[in-house]
Structures are given as structure tokens and as C-alpha cells.
Amino acid sequence: MKALTQLAHRYMKDQSGVTAVEYAIMGIGISSIILAVFITDTTFRDTLISAFQIIATNIDSVAN
């Protein structure tokens, strides 16, 4: 029984998975904000799409 109690105490003190959970929560929050910006602000989205198209065109012209 003592071994089981010690195992339970070690399990409760183990913090190795806490950081991963914190990063997951932060990632969900940041993803939600980014998604909200892309859904509501079409000007920003269109500007970003245009910028990526210009970059792709420039890469294609250098490759040829």
C-alpha cells in the first residue's frame, strides 16, 4: 500500500505534461484570433493573398 501511495504522490507532482497543455491552450487562442481576423477582415485577407501571388510570380520568373 505504501508503494501505491508513493506512486500516487509522484504522479501528482509530475509536471511534465503541464507545459504541453499550456502551449495547446495558447495555440487554440492564437488560432481563434487569426481565424476571426480572416473571416471578418476581407481587406486584410485580400492584401495577403495579393502579396503571396506577387511572391509566387517573382519566384516563377527567377526559376525560368
PDB file of N, CA and C in Angstrom:
ATOM      1  N   MET A   1       0.821  -1.193   0.000  1.00  0.00           N
ATOM      2  CA  MET A   1       0.000   0.000   0.000  1.00  0.00           C
ATOM      3  C   MET A   1       0.866   1.258   0.000  1.00  0.00           C
ATOM      4  N   LYS A   2       2.004   1.183   0.701  1.00  0.00           N
ATOM      5  CA  LYS A   2       2.901   2.331   0.760  1.00  0.00           C
ATOM      6  C   LYS A   2       3.451   2.658  -0.628  1.00  0.00           C
ATOM      7  N   ALA A   3       3.752   1.623  -1.406  1.00  0.00           N
ATOM      8  CA  ALA A   3       4.270   1.833  -2.760  1.00  0.00           C
ATOM      9  C   ALA A   3       3.226   2.526  -3.631  1.00  0.00           C
ATOM     10  N   LEU A   4       1.982   2.152  -3.483  1.00  0.00           N
ATOM     11  CA  LEU A   4       0.904   2.777  -4.242  1.00  0.00           C
ATOM     12  C   LEU A   4       0.753   4.239  -3.856  1.00  0.00           C
ATOM     13  N   THR A   5       0.857   4.538  -2.579  1.00  0.00           N
ATOM     14  CA  THR A   5       0.774   5.920  -2.105  1.00  0.00           C
ATOM     15  C   THR A   5       1.929   6.746  -2.654  1.00  0.00           C
ATOM     16  N   GLN A   6       3.131   6.184  -2.640  1.00  0.00           N
ATOM     17  CA  GLN A   6       4.289   6.894  -3.179  1.00  0.00           C
ATOM     18  C   GLN A   6       4.130   7.131  -4.678  1.00  0.00           C
ATOM     19  N   LEU A   7       3.620   6.143  -5.379  1.00  0.00           N
ATOM     20  CA  LEU A   7       3.378   6.286  -6.811  1.00  0.00           C
ATOM     21  C   LEU A   7       2.365   7.395  -7.078  1.00  0.00           C
ATOM     22  N   ALA A   8       1.316   7.451  -6.279  1.00  0.00           N
ATOM     23  CA  ALA A   8       0.304   8.491  -6.436  1.00  0.00           C
ATOM     24  C   ALA A   8       0.898   9.873  -6.176  1.00  0.00           C
ATOM     25  N   HIS A   9       1.750   9.997  -5.168  1.00  0.00           N
ATOM     26  CA  HIS A   9       2.385  11.284  -4.868  1.00  0.00           C
ATOM     27  C   HIS A   9       3.314  11.718  -6.006  1.00  0.00           C
ATOM     28  N   ARG A  10       4.086  10.779  -6.549  1.00  0.00           N
ATOM     29  CA  ARG A  10       4.967  11.111  -7.678  1.00  0.00           C
ATOM     30  C   ARG A  10       4.157  11.540  -8.892  1.00  0.00           C
ATOM     31  N   TYR A  11       3.033  10.871  -9.123  1.00  0.00           N
ATOM     32  CA  TYR A  11       2.174  11.209 -10.259  1.00  0.00           C
ATOM     33  C   TYR A  11       1.601  12.615 -10.109  1.00  0.00           C
ATOM     34  N   MET A  12       1.189  12.973  -8.908  1.00  0.00           N
ATOM     35  CA  MET A  12       0.606  14.290  -8.665  1.00  0.00           C
ATOM     36  C   MET A  12       1.648  15.403  -8.779  1.00  0.00           C
ATOM     37  N   LYS A  13       2.898  15.107  -8.470  1.00  0.00           N
ATOM     38  CA  LYS A  13       3.959  16.110  -8.541  1.00  0.00           C
ATOM     39  C   LYS A  13       4.558  16.227  -9.936  1.00  0.00           C
ATOM     40  N   ASP A  14       4.287  15.263 -10.806  1.00  0.00           N
ATOM     41  CA  ASP A  14       4.859  15.260 -12.151  1.00  0.00           C
ATOM     42  C   ASP A  14       4.255  16.399 -12.967  1.00  0.00           C
ATOM     43  N   GLN A  15       5.082  17.308 -13.426  1.00  0.00           N
ATOM     44  CA  GLN A  15       4.628  18.475 -14.181  1.00  0.00           C
ATOM     45  C   GLN A  15       5.015  18.396 -15.661  1.00  0.00           C
ATOM     46  N   SER A  16       5.464  17.257 -16.129  1.00  0.00           N
ATOM     47  CA  SER A  16       5.995  17.163 -17.487  1.00  0.00           C
ATOM     48  C   SER A  16       4.949  17.421 -18.571  1.00  0.00           C
ATOM     49  N   GLY A  17       3.716  17.086 -18.349  1.00  0.00           N
ATOM     50  CA  GLY A  17       2.692  17.304 -19.359  1.00  0.00           C
ATOM     51  C   GLY A  17       2.008  18.646 -19.278  1.00  0.00           C
ATOM     52  N   VAL A  18       2.258  19.379 -18.205  1.00  0.00           N
ATOM     53  CA  VAL A  18       1.584  20.656 -17.998  1.00  0.00           C
ATOM     54  C   VAL A  18       1.981  21.662 -19.067  1.00  0.00           C
ATOM     55  N   THR A  19       3.247  21.715 -19.423  1.00  0.00           N
ATOM     56  CA  THR A  19       3.711  22.669 -20.420  1.00  0.00           C
ATOM     57  C   THR A  19       3.047  22.410 -21.764  1.00  0.00           C
ATOM     58  N   ALA A  20       2.906  21.171 -22.150  1.00  0.00           N
ATOM     59  CA  ALA A  20       2.265  20.838 -23.419  1.00  0.00           C
ATOM     60  C   ALA A  20       0.815  21.302 -23.430  1.00  0.00           C
ATOM     61  N   VAL A  21       0.131  21.135 -22.331  1.00  0.00           N
ATOM     62  CA  VAL A  21      -1.263  21.578 -22.240  1.00  0.00           C
ATOM     63  C   VAL A  21      -1.338  23.100 -22.327  1.00  0.00           C
ATOM     64  N   GLU A  22      -0.423  23.789 -21.656  1.00  0.00           N
ATOM     65  CA  GLU A  22      -0.410  25.253 -21.711  1.00  0.00           C
ATOM     66  C   GLU A  22      -0.166  25.739 -23.133  1.00  0.00           C
ATOM     67  N   TYR A  23       0.785  25.124 -23.835  1.00  0.00           N
ATOM     68  CA  TYR A  23       1.046  25.507 -25.220  1.00  0.00           C
ATOM     69  C   TYR A  23      -0.158  25.211 -26.108  1.00  0.00           C
ATOM     70  N   ALA A  24      -0.844  24.123 -25.863  1.00  0.00           N
ATOM     71  CA  ALA A  24      -2.036  23.799 -26.650  1.00  0.00           C
ATOM     72  C   ALA A  24      -3.124  24.838 -26.442  1.00  0.00           C
ATOM     73  N   ILE A  25      -3.320  25.268 -25.208  1.00  0.00           N
ATOM     74  CA  ILE A  25      -4.331  26.293 -24.921  1.00  0.00           C
ATOM     75  C   ILE A  25      -3.957  27.610 -25.597  1.00  0.00           C
ATOM     76  N   MET A  26      -2.678  27.991 -25.525  1.00  0.00           N
ATOM     77  CA  MET A  26      -2.245  29.225 -26.183  1.00  0.00           C
ATOM     78  C   MET A  26      -2.411  29.117 -27.695  1.00  0.00           C
ATOM     79  N   GLY A  27      -2.100  27.958 -28.256  1.00  0.00           N
ATOM     80  CA  GLY A  27      -2.255  27.757 -29.692  1.00  0.00           C
ATOM     81  C   GLY A  27      -3.698  27.869 -30.140  1.00  0.00           C
ATOM     82  N   ILE A  28      -4.603  27.335 -29.350  1.00  0.00           N
ATOM     83  CA  ILE A  28      -6.028  27.443 -29.670  1.00  0.00           C
ATOM     84  C   ILE A  28      -6.468  28.899 -29.626  1.00  0.00           C
ATOM     85  N   GLY A  29      -6.005  29.635 -28.628  1.00  0.00           N
ATOM     86  CA  GLY A  29      -6.362  31.053 -28.519  1.00  0.00           C
ATOM     87  C   GLY A  29      -5.842  31.862 -29.688  1.00  0.00           C
ATOM     88  N   ILE A  30      -4.586  31.665 -30.045  1.00  0.00           N
ATOM     89  CA  ILE A  30      -3.996  32.401 -31.167  1.00  0.00           C
ATOM     90  C   ILE A  30      -4.675  32.016 -32.474  1.00  0.00           C
ATOM     91  N   SER A  31      -4.956  30.739 -32.660  1.00  0.00           N
ATOM     92  CA  SER A  31      -5.649  30.290 -33.871  1.00  0.00           C
ATOM     93  C   SER A  31      -7.035  30.905 -33.981  1.00  0.00           C
ATOM     94  N   SER A  32      -7.725  31.031 -32.861  1.00  0.00           N
ATOM     95  CA  SER A  32      -9.056  31.641 -32.863  1.00  0.00           C
ATOM     96  C   SER A  32      -8.990  33.100 -33.276  1.00  0.00           C
ATOM     97  N   ILE A  33      -7.995  33.812 -32.782  1.00  0.00           N
ATOM     98  CA  ILE A  33      -7.840  35.225 -33.144  1.00  0.00           C
ATOM     99  C   ILE A  33      -7.533  35.365 -34.631  1.00  0.00           C
ATOM    100  N   ILE A  34      -6.606  34.551 -35.127  1.00  0.00           N
ATOM    101  CA  ILE A  34      -6.255  34.615 -36.547  1.00  0.00           C
ATOM    102  C   ILE A  34      -7.460  34.268 -37.415  1.00  0.00           C
ATOM    103  N   LEU A  35      -8.201  33.258 -37.038  1.00  0.00           N
ATOM    104  CA  LEU A  35      -9.391  32.872 -37.791  1.00  0.00           C
ATOM    105  C   LEU A  35     -10.416  33.996 -37.800  1.00  0.00           C
ATOM    106  N   ALA A  36     -10.609  34.646 -36.667  1.00  0.00           N
ATOM    107  CA  ALA A  36     -11.560  35.758 -36.594  1.00  0.00           C
ATOM    108  C   ALA A  36     -11.135  36.901 -37.504  1.00  0.00           C
ATOM    109  N   VAL A  37      -9.845  37.181 -37.572  1.00  0.00           N
ATOM    110  CA  VAL A  37      -9.355  38.257 -38.443  1.00  0.00           C
ATOM    111  C   VAL A  37      -9.603  37.909 -39.900  1.00  0.00           C
ATOM    112  N   PHE A  38      -9.325  36.677 -40.296  1.00  0.00           N
ATOM    113  CA  PHE A  38      -9.503  36.303 -41.694  1.00  0.00           C
ATOM    114  C   PHE A  38     -10.968  36.233 -42.096  1.00  0.00           C
ATOM    115  N   ILE A  39     -11.845  35.926 -41.174  1.00  0.00           N
ATOM    116  CA  ILE A  39     -13.266  35.848 -41.510  1.00  0.00           C
ATOM    117  C   ILE A  39     -13.878  37.237 -41.610  1.00  0.00           C
ATOM    118  N   THR A  40     -13.519  38.129 -40.684  1.00  0.00           N
ATOM    119  CA  THR A  40     -14.182  39.429 -40.628  1.00  0.00           C
ATOM    120  C   THR A  40     -13.503  40.504 -41.457  1.00  0.00           C
ATOM    121  N   ASP A  41     -12.204  40.419 -41.678  1.00  0.00           N
ATOM    122  CA  ASP A  41     -11.484  41.485 -42.373  1.00  0.00           C
ATOM    123  C   ASP A  41     -11.068  41.003 -43.757  1.00  0.00           C
ATOM    124  N   THR A  42     -11.950  41.218 -44.743  1.00  0.00           N
ATOM    125  CA  THR A  42     -11.651  40.740 -46.090  1.00  0.00           C
ATOM    126  C   THR A  42     -10.557  41.562 -46.751  1.00  0.00           C
ATOM    127  N   THR A  43     -10.405  42.824 -46.366  1.00  0.00           N
ATOM    128  CA  THR A  43      -9.341  43.653 -46.935  1.00  0.00           C
ATOM    129  C   THR A  43      -7.975  43.079 -46.587  1.00  0.00           C
ATOM    130  N   PHE A  44      -7.791  42.708 -45.340  1.00  0.00           N
ATOM    131  CA  PHE A  44      -6.525  42.110 -44.913  1.00  0.00           C
ATOM    132  C   PHE A  44      -6.278  40.812 -45.654  1.00  0.00           C
ATOM    133  N   ARG A  45      -7.309  39.995 -45.764  1.00  0.00           N
ATOM    134  CA  ARG A  45      -7.175  38.707 -46.450  1.00  0.00           C
ATOM    135  C   ARG A  45      -6.810  38.909 -47.918  1.00  0.00           C
ATOM    136  N   ASP A  46      -7.486  39.844 -48.581  1.00  0.00           N
ATOM    137  CA  ASP A  46      -7.203  40.098 -49.991  1.00  0.00           C
ATOM    138  C   ASP A  46      -5.792  40.645 -50.193  1.00  0.00           C
ATOM    139  N   THR A  47      -5.348  41.514 -49.296  1.00  0.00           N
ATOM    140  CA  THR A  47      -3.990  42.051 -49.371  1.00  0.00           C
ATOM    141  C   THR A  47      -2.962  40.946 -49.193  1.00  0.00           C
ATOM    142  N   LEU A  48      -3.218  40.056 -48.266  1.00  0.00           N
ATOM    143  CA  LEU A  48      -2.296  38.946 -48.026  1.00  0.00           C
ATOM    144  C   LEU A  48      -2.254  38.000 -49.222  1.00  0.00           C
ATOM    145  N   ILE A  49      -3.394  37.716 -49.804  1.00  0.00           N
ATOM    146  CA  ILE A  49      -3.444  36.853 -50.992  1.00  0.00           C
ATOM    147  C   ILE A  49      -2.680  37.501 -52.138  1.00  0.00           C
ATOM    148  N   SER A  50      -2.869  38.797 -52.315  1.00  0.00           N
ATOM    149  CA  SER A  50      -2.161  39.527 -53.367  1.00  0.00           C
ATOM    150  C   SER A  50      -0.652  39.481 -53.149  1.00  0.00           C
ATOM    151  N   ALA A  51      -0.227  39.665 -51.917  1.00  0.00           N
ATOM    152  CA  ALA A  51       1.208  39.624 -51.618  1.00  0.00           C
ATOM    153  C   ALA A  51       1.789  38.250 -51.934  1.00  0.00           C
ATOM    154  N   PHE A  52       1.084  37.187 -51.580  1.00  0.00           N
ATOM    155  CA  PHE A  52       1.580  35.843 -51.876  1.00  0.00           C
ATOM    156  C   PHE A  52       1.594  35.571 -53.379  1.00  0.00           C
ATOM    157  N   GLN A  53       0.637  36.128 -54.110  1.00  0.00           N
ATOM    158  CA  GLN A  53       0.637  35.955 -55.559  1.00  0.00           C
ATOM    159  C   GLN A  53       1.833  36.666 -56.188  1.00  0.00           C
ATOM    160  N   ILE A  54       2.155  37.851 -55.689  1.00  0.00           N
ATOM    161  CA  ILE A  54       3.328  38.581 -56.185  1.00  0.00           C
ATOM    162  C   ILE A  54       4.604  37.796 -55.894  1.00  0.00           C
ATOM    163  N   ILE A  55       4.702  37.257 -54.692  1.00  0.00           N
ATOM    164  CA  ILE A  55       5.876  36.455 -54.330  1.00  0.00           C
ATOM    165  C   ILE A  55       5.982  35.231 -55.232  1.00  0.00           C
ATOM    166  N   ALA A  56       4.870  34.554 -55.470  1.00  0.00           N
ATOM    167  CA  ALA A  56       4.881  33.364 -56.326  1.00  0.00           C
ATOM    168  C   ALA A  56       5.279  33.721 -57.752  1.00  0.00           C
ATOM    169  N   THR A  57       4.791  34.844 -58.257  1.00  0.00           N
ATOM    170  CA  THR A  57       5.145  35.297 -59.601  1.00  0.00           C
ATOM    171  C   THR A  57       6.633  35.594 -59.692  1.00  0.00           C
ATOM    172  N   ASN A  58       7.172  36.268 -58.681  1.00  0.00           N
ATOM    173  CA  ASN A  58       8.601  36.583 -58.678  1.00  0.00           C
ATOM    174  C   ASN A  58       9.454  35.322 -58.607  1.00  0.00           C
ATOM    175  N   ILE A  59       9.030  34.351 -57.833  1.00  0.00           N
ATOM    176  CA  ILE A  59       9.774  33.086 -57.747  1.00  0.00           C
ATOM    177  C   ILE A  59       9.736  32.362 -59.087  1.00  0.00           C
ATOM    178  N   ASP A  60       8.563  32.363 -59.734  1.00  0.00           N
ATOM    179  CA  ASP A  60       8.448  31.717 -61.042  1.00  0.00           C
ATOM    180  C   ASP A  60       9.331  32.399 -62.077  1.00  0.00           C
ATOM    181  N   SER A  61       9.396  33.731 -62.042  1.00  0.00           N
ATOM    182  CA  SER A  61      10.205  34.448 -63.031  1.00  0.00           C
ATOM    183  C   SER A  61      11.694  34.195 -62.817  1.00  0.00           C
ATOM    184  N   VAL A  62      12.115  34.020 -61.582  1.00  0.00           N
ATOM    185  CA  VAL A  62      13.522  33.725 -61.306  1.00  0.00           C
ATOM    186  C   VAL A  62      13.849  32.290 -61.716  1.00  0.00           C
ATOM    187  N   ALA A  63      12.908  31.382 -61.521  1.00  0.00           N
ATOM    188  CA  ALA A  63      13.140  29.973 -61.838  1.00  0.00           C
ATOM    189  C   ALA A  63      13.229  29.745 -63.340  1.00  0.00           C
ATOM    190  N   ASN A  64      12.577  30.582 -64.127  1.00  0.00           N
ATOM    191  CA  ASN A  64      12.574  30.393 -65.590  1.00  0.00           C
ATOM    192  C   ASN A  64      13.680  31.124 -66.207  1.00  0.00           C
TER     193      ASN A  64
END
